[in-house]
Amino acid sequence: MRAKRRKMVEEEDVHPDERWMASYMDMVTVLMCMFIVLFAMSTVDQDKYEQLANSLATGFGAVDAGMVDTAEGVVVPADLVDNKGESPTEVTHSADALDPAEATAQALANAEAATQEVMKLDQLEIAVTANLTKAGVADLVEFHITDRGLTLGLVGSETFFAPDSAQLTAAAITVLDAAAPAFVATAQKISVEGHADKHGQSATFASDWELSASRATQVLRRLVEQGGITGGLISAVAFGSAQPANTGSTVADMAQNRRVDIVLLSEQPDSVRALIPGVAAEN
């Protein structure tokens, strides 16, 4: 009987299956990690808190896993990362950023291009003026160099258009026919821009818009049909009375608003054209 009891005691002291200890150790490890995290968060930093929340959410599958931009602490989807491991923001910044030497070189190149463009426009003005002088109508045209290019202003008291009329006067025809050869030689794009004095509806035109459009169209047709300008290089625009040359109310002031501007457009990029007025003012 005693031997049998001793054998039972020995069997109770043996624990062949101790797998529960592995689970216990895992639980203790997790608890330790949790308390370490809680201790680290005892002083809350909002940015670090959000980064930690995002990281935990990703780790537990709440957010689709992607590549983490360690510099910013945000999740970057894998399909938006190039083969060098750069995020789109990094790629854009590296492509757009210019070092001081490159920026200086670009500024000098733009200034040189603007200078060359002003010289080109000056030569064009000289050529047109020479033709107008031969025709005896040089004093009827005003020249302006702007960031858009060279503008020829057909302005004058009933010189080019009679009141409430889009029909070209004899002086207007002389000016256009004299200037056209220089336009053809330069092969630049041309914008013909019609303007009118503010008088509202009339018996001939429903509004200033129709009047200014008709004036611009008449100038365009003369340059194309008689002057030889290629149709694909020229366009007509109507401004009505929205851009008056003179805001006065006298008869002479109103007459200055009955005009057409012929703009020989610069084809330089915006960064170069922005410098043209300053360069032109220095010449």
XYZ file of C-alpha atoms in Angstrom:
283
model
C 0.000 0.000 0.000
C 2.839 2.375 0.913
C 4.664 1.576 -2.293
C 1.596 2.327 -4.322
C 1.165 5.702 -2.590
C 4.826 6.617 -3.207
C 4.380 5.807 -6.884
C 1.345 8.108 -7.155
C 3.244 10.991 -5.516
C 6.102 10.580 -7.938
C 3.678 10.652 -10.860
C 2.135 13.915 -9.577
C 5.563 15.629 -9.456
C 6.256 14.948 -13.137
C 5.051 17.585 -15.678
C 5.731 16.252 -19.130
C 3.657 19.028 -20.883
C 4.894 22.576 -20.081
C 3.640 24.397 -23.230
C 1.609 26.719 -21.077
C 4.852 28.395 -20.003
C 5.526 29.576 -23.568
C 2.145 31.289 -23.725
C 2.743 32.775 -20.307
C 6.095 34.212 -21.350
C 4.542 35.691 -24.489
C 1.885 37.378 -22.406
C 4.486 38.786 -20.019
C 6.516 40.114 -22.959
C 3.481 41.829 -24.469
C 2.581 43.390 -21.129
C 6.141 44.642 -20.702
C 6.094 46.231 -24.179
C 2.746 47.849 -23.446
C 4.025 49.402 -20.212
C 7.154 50.651 -21.990
C 4.963 52.339 -24.595
C 2.735 53.853 -21.914
C 5.789 55.171 -20.103
C 7.179 56.666 -23.301
C 3.847 58.407 -23.917
C 3.634 59.869 -20.431
C 4.711 63.215 -21.978
C 2.486 63.529 -25.062
C 4.013 64.968 -28.238
C 1.176 65.390 -30.736
C 3.310 64.726 -33.812
C 4.971 61.672 -32.288
C 1.589 60.460 -31.051
C 0.110 60.603 -34.548
C 3.165 58.845 -35.989
C 2.878 56.113 -33.377
C -0.848 55.734 -34.021
C -0.236 55.384 -37.743
C 2.522 52.846 -37.173
C 0.400 50.764 -34.790
C -2.567 50.911 -37.153
C -0.372 49.689 -39.989
C 1.121 46.937 -37.864
C -2.286 45.622 -36.837
C -3.653 45.754 -40.379
C -5.950 48.772 -39.949
C -4.128 50.593 -42.765
C -2.852 49.056 -45.970
C 0.842 48.482 -45.610
C 3.035 50.618 -47.808
C 6.451 52.162 -47.724
C 6.989 54.485 -44.780
C 8.687 57.780 -45.493
C 10.893 57.895 -42.419
C 11.676 61.580 -42.895
C 8.011 62.556 -42.646
C 6.593 59.645 -40.644
C 3.761 58.971 -43.110
C 2.720 55.939 -45.090
C 3.503 56.127 -48.808
C 1.717 53.572 -51.031
C 4.152 51.265 -52.772
C 2.867 52.137 -56.249
C 3.787 55.799 -55.699
C 7.428 55.096 -54.945
C 9.957 54.998 -57.768
C 12.581 52.321 -58.239
C 15.092 54.388 -56.265
C 12.888 54.425 -53.183
C 12.020 58.119 -53.458
C 8.522 59.378 -52.743
C 6.811 61.720 -55.241
C 7.486 64.713 -52.998
C 11.178 63.935 -52.885
C 11.358 63.448 -56.640
C 9.535 66.731 -57.311
C 11.708 68.700 -54.930
C 14.915 67.297 -56.358
C 13.761 68.030 -59.916
C 12.500 71.567 -59.256
C 15.247 72.766 -56.975
C 18.030 74.749 -58.625
C 21.318 75.410 -56.946
C 22.469 79.049 -56.852
C 24.782 78.611 -59.828
C 22.013 77.170 -61.999
C 19.559 79.877 -60.901
C 22.065 82.594 -61.767
C 22.766 81.037 -65.144
C 19.039 80.817 -65.884
C 18.480 84.460 -64.904
C 21.331 85.589 -67.153
C 19.969 83.506 -70.025
C 16.496 85.049 -69.597
C 17.955 88.560 -69.525
C 19.960 87.901 -72.681
C 16.901 86.452 -74.439
C 14.826 89.503 -73.420
C 17.511 91.831 -74.773
C 17.586 89.975 -78.082
C 13.782 90.061 -78.287
C 13.671 93.824 -77.703
C 16.286 94.304 -80.423
C 14.149 92.215 -82.767
C 11.025 94.255 -81.962
C 12.964 97.506 -82.399
C 14.090 96.399 -85.850
C 10.511 95.513 -86.727
C 9.323 98.950 -85.599
C 12.028 100.585 -87.709
C 10.977 98.574 -90.771
C 7.287 99.436 -90.350
C 8.064 103.106 -89.681
C 10.168 103.292 -92.847
C 7.259 101.973 -94.921
C 4.804 104.337 -93.253
C 7.134 107.286 -93.803
C 7.325 106.524 -97.506
C 3.528 106.492 -97.608
C 3.336 109.761 -95.652
C 1.300 108.308 -92.769
C 3.963 107.656 -90.088
C 2.367 110.192 -87.731
C -0.911 108.242 -87.650
C 0.474 105.200 -85.804
C 1.627 104.807 -82.201
C 4.189 102.112 -81.274
C 4.513 100.413 -77.885
C 6.738 97.517 -76.787
C 5.132 95.499 -73.991
C 5.491 92.017 -72.548
C 3.162 90.847 -75.324
C 5.303 92.155 -78.177
C 5.114 95.181 -80.496
C 1.793 97.052 -80.613
C 0.783 99.360 -83.469
C -2.046 101.605 -82.343
C -4.326 102.907 -85.074
C -5.649 105.842 -83.057
C -6.979 109.209 -84.178
C -9.999 111.457 -84.365
C -12.049 109.867 -87.125
C -8.788 108.924 -88.894
C -9.461 105.215 -89.269
C -13.189 104.825 -88.519
C -16.124 107.174 -88.624
C -18.463 107.217 -85.616
C -20.639 104.101 -85.390
C -18.892 102.628 -88.435
C -16.522 99.741 -89.153
C -15.669 100.879 -92.664
C -11.966 101.635 -93.129
C -11.127 105.196 -94.123
C -8.671 105.973 -96.918
C -6.018 106.773 -94.309
C -6.559 103.423 -92.595
C -6.167 101.557 -95.877
C -2.940 103.438 -96.624
C -1.499 102.570 -93.204
C -2.394 98.873 -93.456
C -1.094 98.480 -96.994
C 2.185 100.177 -96.053
C 2.739 98.111 -92.889
C 1.755 94.715 -94.338
C 5.073 93.921 -96.129
C 6.988 94.221 -92.843
C 4.452 91.939 -91.166
C 4.857 89.344 -93.901
C 8.655 89.448 -93.622
C 8.696 88.798 -89.877
C 6.166 85.908 -90.008
C 5.126 86.551 -86.395
C 1.672 85.796 -85.055
C -0.604 88.848 -85.089
C -3.556 89.760 -82.880
C -5.922 92.419 -84.287
C -7.835 93.918 -81.362
C -10.873 96.114 -81.937
C -12.082 98.825 -79.548
C -15.009 101.244 -79.544
C -16.093 104.358 -77.673
C -18.912 103.778 -75.232
C -22.199 104.676 -76.841
C -24.307 101.536 -76.407
C -26.787 100.285 -78.956
C -27.068 102.059 -82.288
C -29.009 101.707 -85.488
C -26.148 99.743 -87.069
C -24.723 97.650 -84.212
C -26.477 96.016 -81.275
C -23.658 96.925 -78.879
C -20.061 98.105 -78.635
C -18.973 94.472 -78.850
C -20.350 94.027 -82.341
C -18.858 97.343 -83.445
C -15.354 96.573 -82.143
C -15.501 93.040 -83.555
C -16.477 94.354 -86.969
C -13.634 96.887 -86.940
C -11.065 94.240 -86.017
C -12.407 91.929 -88.706
C -12.164 94.630 -91.372
C -8.512 95.249 -90.500
C -7.794 91.510 -90.506
C -9.407 91.030 -93.904
C -7.410 93.899 -95.398
C -4.135 92.457 -94.112
C -4.955 88.940 -95.332
C -6.690 89.689 -98.630
C -4.564 92.639 -99.759
C -1.464 92.488 -97.573
C -0.610 88.819 -98.015
C -0.638 87.850 -94.327
C -1.042 84.084 -93.829
C -4.471 83.391 -92.355
C -3.086 80.968 -89.773
C -0.879 83.672 -88.255
C -3.547 86.296 -87.588
C -6.642 86.505 -85.385
C -9.228 89.152 -84.466
C -10.385 90.027 -80.948
C -13.148 92.381 -79.768
C -12.945 94.361 -76.524
C -15.949 96.638 -76.993
C -15.541 99.704 -74.788
C -13.992 97.697 -71.931
C -10.431 98.993 -72.460
C -10.642 102.701 -73.334
C -7.482 104.542 -74.345
C -8.911 107.731 -72.839
C -11.488 107.912 -70.049
C -12.484 111.515 -70.772
C -15.943 112.522 -71.951
C -15.086 115.085 -74.619
C -15.533 114.430 -78.312
C -11.757 114.235 -78.779
C -11.396 111.799 -75.888
C -14.129 109.529 -77.209
C -12.564 109.597 -80.679
C -9.332 108.101 -79.294
C -11.255 105.045 -78.153
C -12.363 104.236 -81.697
C -9.254 102.294 -82.514
C -7.682 99.001 -83.521
C -4.449 97.676 -82.012
C -2.281 95.407 -84.142
C -0.095 93.337 -81.797
C 2.845 91.390 -83.202
C 3.092 88.743 -80.517
C 6.352 87.684 -78.902
C 6.897 83.936 -78.871
C 9.299 83.960 -75.921
C 8.374 82.104 -72.694
C 6.711 84.007 -69.856
C 9.943 84.243 -67.853
C 11.570 86.129 -70.750
C 8.573 88.255 -71.780
C 8.228 89.554 -68.223
C 11.630 91.226 -68.636
C 10.879 92.885 -71.992
C 9.259 96.138 -70.687
C 12.210 96.822 -68.392
C 14.763 96.184 -71.129
C 12.793 98.333 -73.587
C 12.627 101.209 -71.086
C 16.418 101.208 -70.755
C 16.957 101.509 -74.516
